[in-house]
PDB file of C-alpha atoms in Angstrom:
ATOM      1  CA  UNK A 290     150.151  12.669  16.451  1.00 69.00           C
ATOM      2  CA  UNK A 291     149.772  15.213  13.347  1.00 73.00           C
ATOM      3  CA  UNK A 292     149.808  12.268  11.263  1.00 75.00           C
ATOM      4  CA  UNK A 293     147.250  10.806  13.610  1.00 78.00           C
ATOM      5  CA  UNK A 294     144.526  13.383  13.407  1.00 72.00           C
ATOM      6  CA  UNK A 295     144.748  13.844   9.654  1.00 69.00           C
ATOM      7  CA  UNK A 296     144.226  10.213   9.099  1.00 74.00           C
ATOM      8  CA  UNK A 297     141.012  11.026  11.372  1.00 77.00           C
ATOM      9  CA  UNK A 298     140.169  13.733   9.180  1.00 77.00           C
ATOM     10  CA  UNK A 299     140.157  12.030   5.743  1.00 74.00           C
ATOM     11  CA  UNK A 300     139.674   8.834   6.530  1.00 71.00           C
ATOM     12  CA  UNK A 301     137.388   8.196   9.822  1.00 76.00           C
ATOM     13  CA  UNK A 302     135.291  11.792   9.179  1.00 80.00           C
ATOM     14  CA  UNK A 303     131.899  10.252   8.501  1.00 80.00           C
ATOM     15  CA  UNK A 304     130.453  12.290   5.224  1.00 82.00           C
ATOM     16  CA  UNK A 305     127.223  12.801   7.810  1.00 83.00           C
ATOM     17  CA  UNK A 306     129.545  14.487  10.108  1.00 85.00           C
ATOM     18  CA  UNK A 307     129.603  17.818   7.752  1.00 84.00           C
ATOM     19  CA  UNK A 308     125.710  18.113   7.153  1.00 85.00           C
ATOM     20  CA  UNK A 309     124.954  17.360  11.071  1.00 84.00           C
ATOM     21  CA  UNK A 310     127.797  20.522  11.404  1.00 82.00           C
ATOM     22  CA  UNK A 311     125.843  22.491   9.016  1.00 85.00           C
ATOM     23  CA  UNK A 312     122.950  22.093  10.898  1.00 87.00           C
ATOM     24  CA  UNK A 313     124.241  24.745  13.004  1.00 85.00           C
ATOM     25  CA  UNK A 314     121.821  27.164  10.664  1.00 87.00           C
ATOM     26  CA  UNK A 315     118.793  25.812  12.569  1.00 89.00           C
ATOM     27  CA  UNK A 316     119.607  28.405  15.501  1.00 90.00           C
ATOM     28  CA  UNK A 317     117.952  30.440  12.594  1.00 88.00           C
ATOM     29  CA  UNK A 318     114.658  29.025  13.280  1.00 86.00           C
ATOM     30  CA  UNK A 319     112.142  31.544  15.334  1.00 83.00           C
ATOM     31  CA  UNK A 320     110.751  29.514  18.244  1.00 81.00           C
ATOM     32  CA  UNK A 321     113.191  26.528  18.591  1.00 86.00           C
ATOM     33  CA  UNK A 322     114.247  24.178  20.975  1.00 90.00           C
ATOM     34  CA  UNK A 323     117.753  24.263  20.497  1.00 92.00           C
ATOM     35  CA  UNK A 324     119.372  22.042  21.672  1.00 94.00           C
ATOM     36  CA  UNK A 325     118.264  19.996  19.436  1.00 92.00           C
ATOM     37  CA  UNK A 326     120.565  21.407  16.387  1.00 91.00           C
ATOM     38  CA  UNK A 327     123.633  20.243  18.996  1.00 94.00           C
ATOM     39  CA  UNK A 328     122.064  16.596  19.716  1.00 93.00           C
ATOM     40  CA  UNK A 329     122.596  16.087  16.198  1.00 92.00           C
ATOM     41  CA  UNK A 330     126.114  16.112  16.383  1.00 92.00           C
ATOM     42  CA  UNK A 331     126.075  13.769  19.158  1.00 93.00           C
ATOM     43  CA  UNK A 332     124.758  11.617  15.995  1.00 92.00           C
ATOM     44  CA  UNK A 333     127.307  12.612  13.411  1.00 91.00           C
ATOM     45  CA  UNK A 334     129.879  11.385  16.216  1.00 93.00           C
ATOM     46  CA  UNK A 335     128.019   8.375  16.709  1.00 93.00           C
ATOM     47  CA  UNK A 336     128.544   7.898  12.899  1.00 92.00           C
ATOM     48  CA  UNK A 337     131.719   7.885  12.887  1.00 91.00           C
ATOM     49  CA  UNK A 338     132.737   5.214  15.836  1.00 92.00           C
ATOM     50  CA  UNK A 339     129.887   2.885  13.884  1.00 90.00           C
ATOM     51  CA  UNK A 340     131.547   3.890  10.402  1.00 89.00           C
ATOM     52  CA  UNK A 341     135.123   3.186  11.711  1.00 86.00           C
ATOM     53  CA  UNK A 342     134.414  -0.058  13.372  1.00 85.00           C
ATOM     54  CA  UNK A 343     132.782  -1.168   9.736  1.00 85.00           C
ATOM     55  CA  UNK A 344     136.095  -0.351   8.196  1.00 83.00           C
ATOM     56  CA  UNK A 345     138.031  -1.723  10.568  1.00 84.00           C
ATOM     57  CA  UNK A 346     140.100   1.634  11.719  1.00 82.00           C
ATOM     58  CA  UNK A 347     140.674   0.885  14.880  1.00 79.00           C
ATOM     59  CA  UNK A 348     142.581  -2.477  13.966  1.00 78.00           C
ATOM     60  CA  UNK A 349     144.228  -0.689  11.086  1.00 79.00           C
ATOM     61  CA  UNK A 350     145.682   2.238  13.290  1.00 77.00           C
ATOM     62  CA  UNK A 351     146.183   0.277  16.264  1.00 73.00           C
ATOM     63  CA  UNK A 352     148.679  -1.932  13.588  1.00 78.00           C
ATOM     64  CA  UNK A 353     150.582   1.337  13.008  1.00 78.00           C
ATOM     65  CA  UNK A 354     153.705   1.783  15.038  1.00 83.00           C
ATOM     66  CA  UNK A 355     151.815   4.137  17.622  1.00 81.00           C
ATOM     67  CA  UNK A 356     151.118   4.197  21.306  1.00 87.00           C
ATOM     68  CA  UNK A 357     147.610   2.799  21.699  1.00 86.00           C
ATOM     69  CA  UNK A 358     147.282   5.951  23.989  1.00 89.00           C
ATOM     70  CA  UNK A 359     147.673   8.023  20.347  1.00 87.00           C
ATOM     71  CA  UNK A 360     145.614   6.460  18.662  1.00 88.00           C
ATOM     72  CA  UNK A 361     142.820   7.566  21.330  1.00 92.00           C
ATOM     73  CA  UNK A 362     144.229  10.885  21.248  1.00 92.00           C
ATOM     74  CA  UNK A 363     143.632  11.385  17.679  1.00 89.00           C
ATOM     75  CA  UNK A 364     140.382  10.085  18.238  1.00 92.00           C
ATOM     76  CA  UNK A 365     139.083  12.403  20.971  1.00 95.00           C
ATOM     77  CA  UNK A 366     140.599  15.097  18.893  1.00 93.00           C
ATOM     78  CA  UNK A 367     138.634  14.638  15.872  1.00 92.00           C
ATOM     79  CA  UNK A 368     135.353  14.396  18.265  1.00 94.00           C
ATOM     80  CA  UNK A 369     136.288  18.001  19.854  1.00 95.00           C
ATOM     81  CA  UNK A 370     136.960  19.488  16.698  1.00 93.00           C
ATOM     82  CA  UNK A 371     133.792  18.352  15.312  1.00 93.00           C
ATOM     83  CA  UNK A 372     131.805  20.127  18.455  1.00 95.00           C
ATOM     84  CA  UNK A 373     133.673  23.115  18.700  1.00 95.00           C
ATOM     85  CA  UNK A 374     133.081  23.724  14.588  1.00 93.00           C
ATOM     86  CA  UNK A 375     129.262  23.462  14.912  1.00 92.00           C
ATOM     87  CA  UNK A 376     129.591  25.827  17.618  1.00 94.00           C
ATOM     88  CA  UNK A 377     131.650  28.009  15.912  1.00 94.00           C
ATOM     89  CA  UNK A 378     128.775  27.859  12.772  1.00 93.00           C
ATOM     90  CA  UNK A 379     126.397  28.182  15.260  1.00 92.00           C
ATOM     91  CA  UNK A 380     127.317  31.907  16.659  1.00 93.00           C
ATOM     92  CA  UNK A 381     126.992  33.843  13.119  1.00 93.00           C
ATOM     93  CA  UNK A 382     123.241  31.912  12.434  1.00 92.00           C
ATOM     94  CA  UNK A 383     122.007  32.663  16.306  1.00 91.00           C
ATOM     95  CA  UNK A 384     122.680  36.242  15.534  1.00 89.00           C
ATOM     96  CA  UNK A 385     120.912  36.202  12.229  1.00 89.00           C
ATOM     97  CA  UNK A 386     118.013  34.429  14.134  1.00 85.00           C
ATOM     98  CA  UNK A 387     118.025  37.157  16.941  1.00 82.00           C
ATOM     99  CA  UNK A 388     117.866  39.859  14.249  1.00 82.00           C
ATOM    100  CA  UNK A 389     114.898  38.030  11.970  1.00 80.00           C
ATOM    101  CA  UNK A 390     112.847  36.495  14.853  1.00 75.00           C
ATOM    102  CA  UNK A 391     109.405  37.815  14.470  1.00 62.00           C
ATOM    103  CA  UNK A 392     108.034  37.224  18.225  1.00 65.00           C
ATOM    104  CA  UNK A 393     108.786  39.953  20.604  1.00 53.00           C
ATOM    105  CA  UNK A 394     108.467  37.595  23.314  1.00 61.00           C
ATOM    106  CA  UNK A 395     111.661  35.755  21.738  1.00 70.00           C
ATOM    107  CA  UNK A 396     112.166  32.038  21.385  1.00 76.00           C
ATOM    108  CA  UNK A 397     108.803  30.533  22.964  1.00 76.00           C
ATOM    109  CA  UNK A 398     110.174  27.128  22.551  1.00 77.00           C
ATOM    110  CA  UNK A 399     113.429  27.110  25.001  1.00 83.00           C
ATOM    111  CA  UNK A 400     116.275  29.401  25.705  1.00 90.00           C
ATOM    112  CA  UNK A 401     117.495  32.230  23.712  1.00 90.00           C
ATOM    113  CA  UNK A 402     120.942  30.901  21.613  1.00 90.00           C
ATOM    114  CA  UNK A 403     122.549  33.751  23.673  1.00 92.00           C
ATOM    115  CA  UNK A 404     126.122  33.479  25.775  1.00 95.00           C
ATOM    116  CA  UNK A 405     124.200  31.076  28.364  1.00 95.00           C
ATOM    117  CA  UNK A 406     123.214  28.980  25.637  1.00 96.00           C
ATOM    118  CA  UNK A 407     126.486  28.327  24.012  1.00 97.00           C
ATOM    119  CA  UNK A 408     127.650  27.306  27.643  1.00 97.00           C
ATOM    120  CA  UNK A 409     125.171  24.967  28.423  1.00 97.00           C
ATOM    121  CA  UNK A 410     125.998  23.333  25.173  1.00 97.00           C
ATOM    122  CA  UNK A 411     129.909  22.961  25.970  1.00 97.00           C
ATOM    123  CA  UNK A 412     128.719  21.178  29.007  1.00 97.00           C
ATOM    124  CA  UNK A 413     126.299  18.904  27.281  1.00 97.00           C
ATOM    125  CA  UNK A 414     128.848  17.800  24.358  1.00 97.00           C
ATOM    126  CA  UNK A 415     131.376  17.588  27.615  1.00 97.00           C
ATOM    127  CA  UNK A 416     128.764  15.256  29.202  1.00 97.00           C
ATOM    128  CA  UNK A 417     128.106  13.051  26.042  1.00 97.00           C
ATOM    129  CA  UNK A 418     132.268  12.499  25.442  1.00 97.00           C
ATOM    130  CA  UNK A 419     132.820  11.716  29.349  1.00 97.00           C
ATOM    131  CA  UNK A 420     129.778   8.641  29.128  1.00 97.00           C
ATOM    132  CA  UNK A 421     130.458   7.359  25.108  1.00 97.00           C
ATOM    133  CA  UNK A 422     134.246   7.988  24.844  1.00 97.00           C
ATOM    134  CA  UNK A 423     135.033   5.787  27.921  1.00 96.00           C
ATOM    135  CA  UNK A 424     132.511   2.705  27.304  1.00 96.00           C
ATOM    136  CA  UNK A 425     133.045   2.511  23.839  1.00 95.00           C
ATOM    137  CA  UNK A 426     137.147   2.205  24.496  1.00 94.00           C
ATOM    138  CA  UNK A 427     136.316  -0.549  26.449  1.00 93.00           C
ATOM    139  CA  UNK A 428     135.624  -3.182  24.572  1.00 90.00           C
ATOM    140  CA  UNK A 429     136.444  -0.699  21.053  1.00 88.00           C
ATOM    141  CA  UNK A 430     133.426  -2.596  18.973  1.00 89.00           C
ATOM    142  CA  UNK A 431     130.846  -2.037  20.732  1.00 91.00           C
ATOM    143  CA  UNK A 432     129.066   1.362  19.674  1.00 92.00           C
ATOM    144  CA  UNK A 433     125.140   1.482  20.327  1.00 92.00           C
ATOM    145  CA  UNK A 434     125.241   0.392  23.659  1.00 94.00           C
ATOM    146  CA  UNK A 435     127.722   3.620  24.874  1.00 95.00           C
ATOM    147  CA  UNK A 436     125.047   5.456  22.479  1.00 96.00           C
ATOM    148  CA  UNK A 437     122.396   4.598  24.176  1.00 96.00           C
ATOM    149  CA  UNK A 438     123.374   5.666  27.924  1.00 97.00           C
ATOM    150  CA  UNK A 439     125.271   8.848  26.806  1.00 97.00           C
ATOM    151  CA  UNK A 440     122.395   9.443  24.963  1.00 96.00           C
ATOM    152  CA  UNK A 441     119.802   9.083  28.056  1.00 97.00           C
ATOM    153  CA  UNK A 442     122.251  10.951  29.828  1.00 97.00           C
ATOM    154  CA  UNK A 443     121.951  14.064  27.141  1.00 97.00           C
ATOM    155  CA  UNK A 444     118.406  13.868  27.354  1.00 96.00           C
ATOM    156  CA  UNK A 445     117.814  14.221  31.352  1.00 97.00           C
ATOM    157  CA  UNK A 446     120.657  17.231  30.808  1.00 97.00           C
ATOM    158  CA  UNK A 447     118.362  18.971  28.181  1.00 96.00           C
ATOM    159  CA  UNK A 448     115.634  18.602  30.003  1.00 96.00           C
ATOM    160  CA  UNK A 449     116.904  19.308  33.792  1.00 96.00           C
ATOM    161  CA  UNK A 450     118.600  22.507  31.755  1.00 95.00           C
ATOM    162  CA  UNK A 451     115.430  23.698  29.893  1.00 94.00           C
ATOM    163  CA  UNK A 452     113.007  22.944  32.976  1.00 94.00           C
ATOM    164  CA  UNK A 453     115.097  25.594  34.942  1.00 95.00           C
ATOM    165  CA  UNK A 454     115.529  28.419  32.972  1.00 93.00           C
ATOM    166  CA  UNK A 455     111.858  28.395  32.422  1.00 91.00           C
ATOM    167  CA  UNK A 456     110.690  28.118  36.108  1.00 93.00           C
ATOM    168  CA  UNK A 457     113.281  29.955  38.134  1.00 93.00           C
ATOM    169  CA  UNK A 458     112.497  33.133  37.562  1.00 92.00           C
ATOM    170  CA  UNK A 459     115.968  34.193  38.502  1.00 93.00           C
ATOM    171  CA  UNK A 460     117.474  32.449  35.770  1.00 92.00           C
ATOM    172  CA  UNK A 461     114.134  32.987  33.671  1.00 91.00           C
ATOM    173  CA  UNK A 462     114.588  36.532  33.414  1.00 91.00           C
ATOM    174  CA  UNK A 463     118.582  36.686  33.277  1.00 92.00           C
ATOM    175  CA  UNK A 464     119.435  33.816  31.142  1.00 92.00           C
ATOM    176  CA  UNK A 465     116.577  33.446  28.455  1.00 89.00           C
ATOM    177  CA  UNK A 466     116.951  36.738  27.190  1.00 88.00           C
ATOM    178  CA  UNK A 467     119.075  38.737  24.286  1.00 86.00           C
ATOM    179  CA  UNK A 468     118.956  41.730  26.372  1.00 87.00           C
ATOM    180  CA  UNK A 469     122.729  42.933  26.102  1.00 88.00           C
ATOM    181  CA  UNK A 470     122.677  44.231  29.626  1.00 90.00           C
ATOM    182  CA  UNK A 471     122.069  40.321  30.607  1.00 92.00           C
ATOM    183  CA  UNK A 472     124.797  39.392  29.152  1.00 92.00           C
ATOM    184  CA  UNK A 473     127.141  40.012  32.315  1.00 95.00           C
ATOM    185  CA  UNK A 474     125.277  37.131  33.595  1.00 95.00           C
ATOM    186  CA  UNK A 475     125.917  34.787  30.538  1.00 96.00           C
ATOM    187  CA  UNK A 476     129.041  35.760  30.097  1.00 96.00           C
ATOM    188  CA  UNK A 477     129.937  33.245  33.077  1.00 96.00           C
ATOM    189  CA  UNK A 478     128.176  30.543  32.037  1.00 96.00           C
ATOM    190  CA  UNK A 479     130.343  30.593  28.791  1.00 97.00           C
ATOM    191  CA  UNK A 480     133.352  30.715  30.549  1.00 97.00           C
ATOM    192  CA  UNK A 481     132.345  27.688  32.708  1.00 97.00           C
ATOM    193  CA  UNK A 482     130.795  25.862  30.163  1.00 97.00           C
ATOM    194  CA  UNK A 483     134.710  26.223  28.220  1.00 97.00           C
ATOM    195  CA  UNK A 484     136.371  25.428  31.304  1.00 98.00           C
ATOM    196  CA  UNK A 485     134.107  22.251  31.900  1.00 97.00           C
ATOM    197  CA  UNK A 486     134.574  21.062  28.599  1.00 98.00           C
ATOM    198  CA  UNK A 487     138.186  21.267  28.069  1.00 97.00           C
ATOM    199  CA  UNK A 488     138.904  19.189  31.799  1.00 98.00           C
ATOM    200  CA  UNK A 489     136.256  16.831  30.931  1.00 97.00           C
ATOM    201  CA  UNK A 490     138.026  16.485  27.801  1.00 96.00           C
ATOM    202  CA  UNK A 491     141.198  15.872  29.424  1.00 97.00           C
ATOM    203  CA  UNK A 492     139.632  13.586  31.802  1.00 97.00           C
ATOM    204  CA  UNK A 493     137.635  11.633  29.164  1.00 97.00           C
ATOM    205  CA  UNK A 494     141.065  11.472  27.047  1.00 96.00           C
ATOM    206  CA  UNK A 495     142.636   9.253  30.378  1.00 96.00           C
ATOM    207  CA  UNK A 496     139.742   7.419  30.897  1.00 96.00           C
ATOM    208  CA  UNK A 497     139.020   6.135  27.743  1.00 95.00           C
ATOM    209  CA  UNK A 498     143.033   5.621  27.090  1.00 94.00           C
ATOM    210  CA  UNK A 499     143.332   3.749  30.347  1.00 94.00           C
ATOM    211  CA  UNK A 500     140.471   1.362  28.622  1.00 94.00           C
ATOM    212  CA  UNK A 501     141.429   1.024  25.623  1.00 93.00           C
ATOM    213  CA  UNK A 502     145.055   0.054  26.914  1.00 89.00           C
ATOM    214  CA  UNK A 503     143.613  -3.341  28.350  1.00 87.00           C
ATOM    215  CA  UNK A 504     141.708  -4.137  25.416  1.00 83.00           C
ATOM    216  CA  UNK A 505     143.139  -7.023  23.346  1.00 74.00           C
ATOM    217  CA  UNK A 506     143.628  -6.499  19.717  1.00 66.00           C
TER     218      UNK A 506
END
């Protein structure tokens, strides 16, 4: 499995991959939707399944004496790695942002990248594995079509997410903020948004296994 995910690493890691993780710095922007920095990995990961199938990895690997299951392992690996970096890149450049931003009013163009924020992202890369993982183990050649409904699926998340922070005054007022005495109530939405991602993970891992166990090589 080691051997597995640093195949992934040198040889599958799209060079795309590292700029769309850089992009990370765009939580830097005043007045920002978000989101959008994160959709761009979506992209990068997209990249890599179309680069892959262009160089044949998935015949090469499967030809390796490995469980197919591994193989799909490594795979999903590599994809949460890639998430969790631009995350972790993300953090240090929302706090910069916070510091610099020049409206009082804070981000006028979505949610604050606060605790809440992070969360809602874990779900949304948790959505976007559990709908392109899956389909594109199915047939493993096929990659725009599982892009195209994971991607719809991202969008009507965004949006759905976005559309009620803004109007519910509730979460208006407790979530879209960088007040530090709010952040009792993002503080759970990290913690779900964690927990979320690593069982969809696990799930999406099984799923897309099972699939790519009845595909014929």
């Amino acid at each position: 499995m080691k051997a597995l995910l640093f195949k992934e690493i040198k040889l599958a890691m799209h060079p795309t991959t590292y700029l769309f993780m850089a992009i990370g710095a765009m939580l830097m922007i005043p007045s920002y939707p978000y989101y959008v920095a994160f959709v761009y990995t979506c992209l990068g990961i997209f990249f890599i399944f179309l680069s892959a199938r262009e160089n044949k990895d998935i015949f090469f690997t499967a030809s390796l004496p490995v469980r197919k299951r591994d193989v799909v392992k490594s795979r999903v690996f590599t994809v949460a790695i890639v998430e969790l970096l631009q995350l972790a890149i993300g953090i240090p450049f929302a706090i910069i942002g916070i510091r610099i931003n020049p409206n009082a009013a804070g981000n006028m163009a979505g949610i604050e990248a606060n605790m809440a924020f992070f969360g809602l992202v874990l779900i949304m890369f948790a959505l976007f594995n559990a709908i392109y993982l899956p389909l594109f183990y199915k047939t493993a050649v096929k990659v725009g079509t599982p892009l195209v409904f994971a991607s719809i699926a991202v969008t009507i998340y965004v949006v759905a997410a976005e559309l009620a922070v803004q109007m519910i005054p509730y979460l208006k007022t407790h979530l879209d903020t960088t007040d530090p005495a709010m952040a009792i109530y993002q503080f759970p939405i990290l913690i779900a948004g964690m927990l979320i991602f690593a069982l969809s993970l696990w799930l999406t891992y099984r799923k897309s296994a099972a699939n790519f166990e009845k595909v014929d090589l």
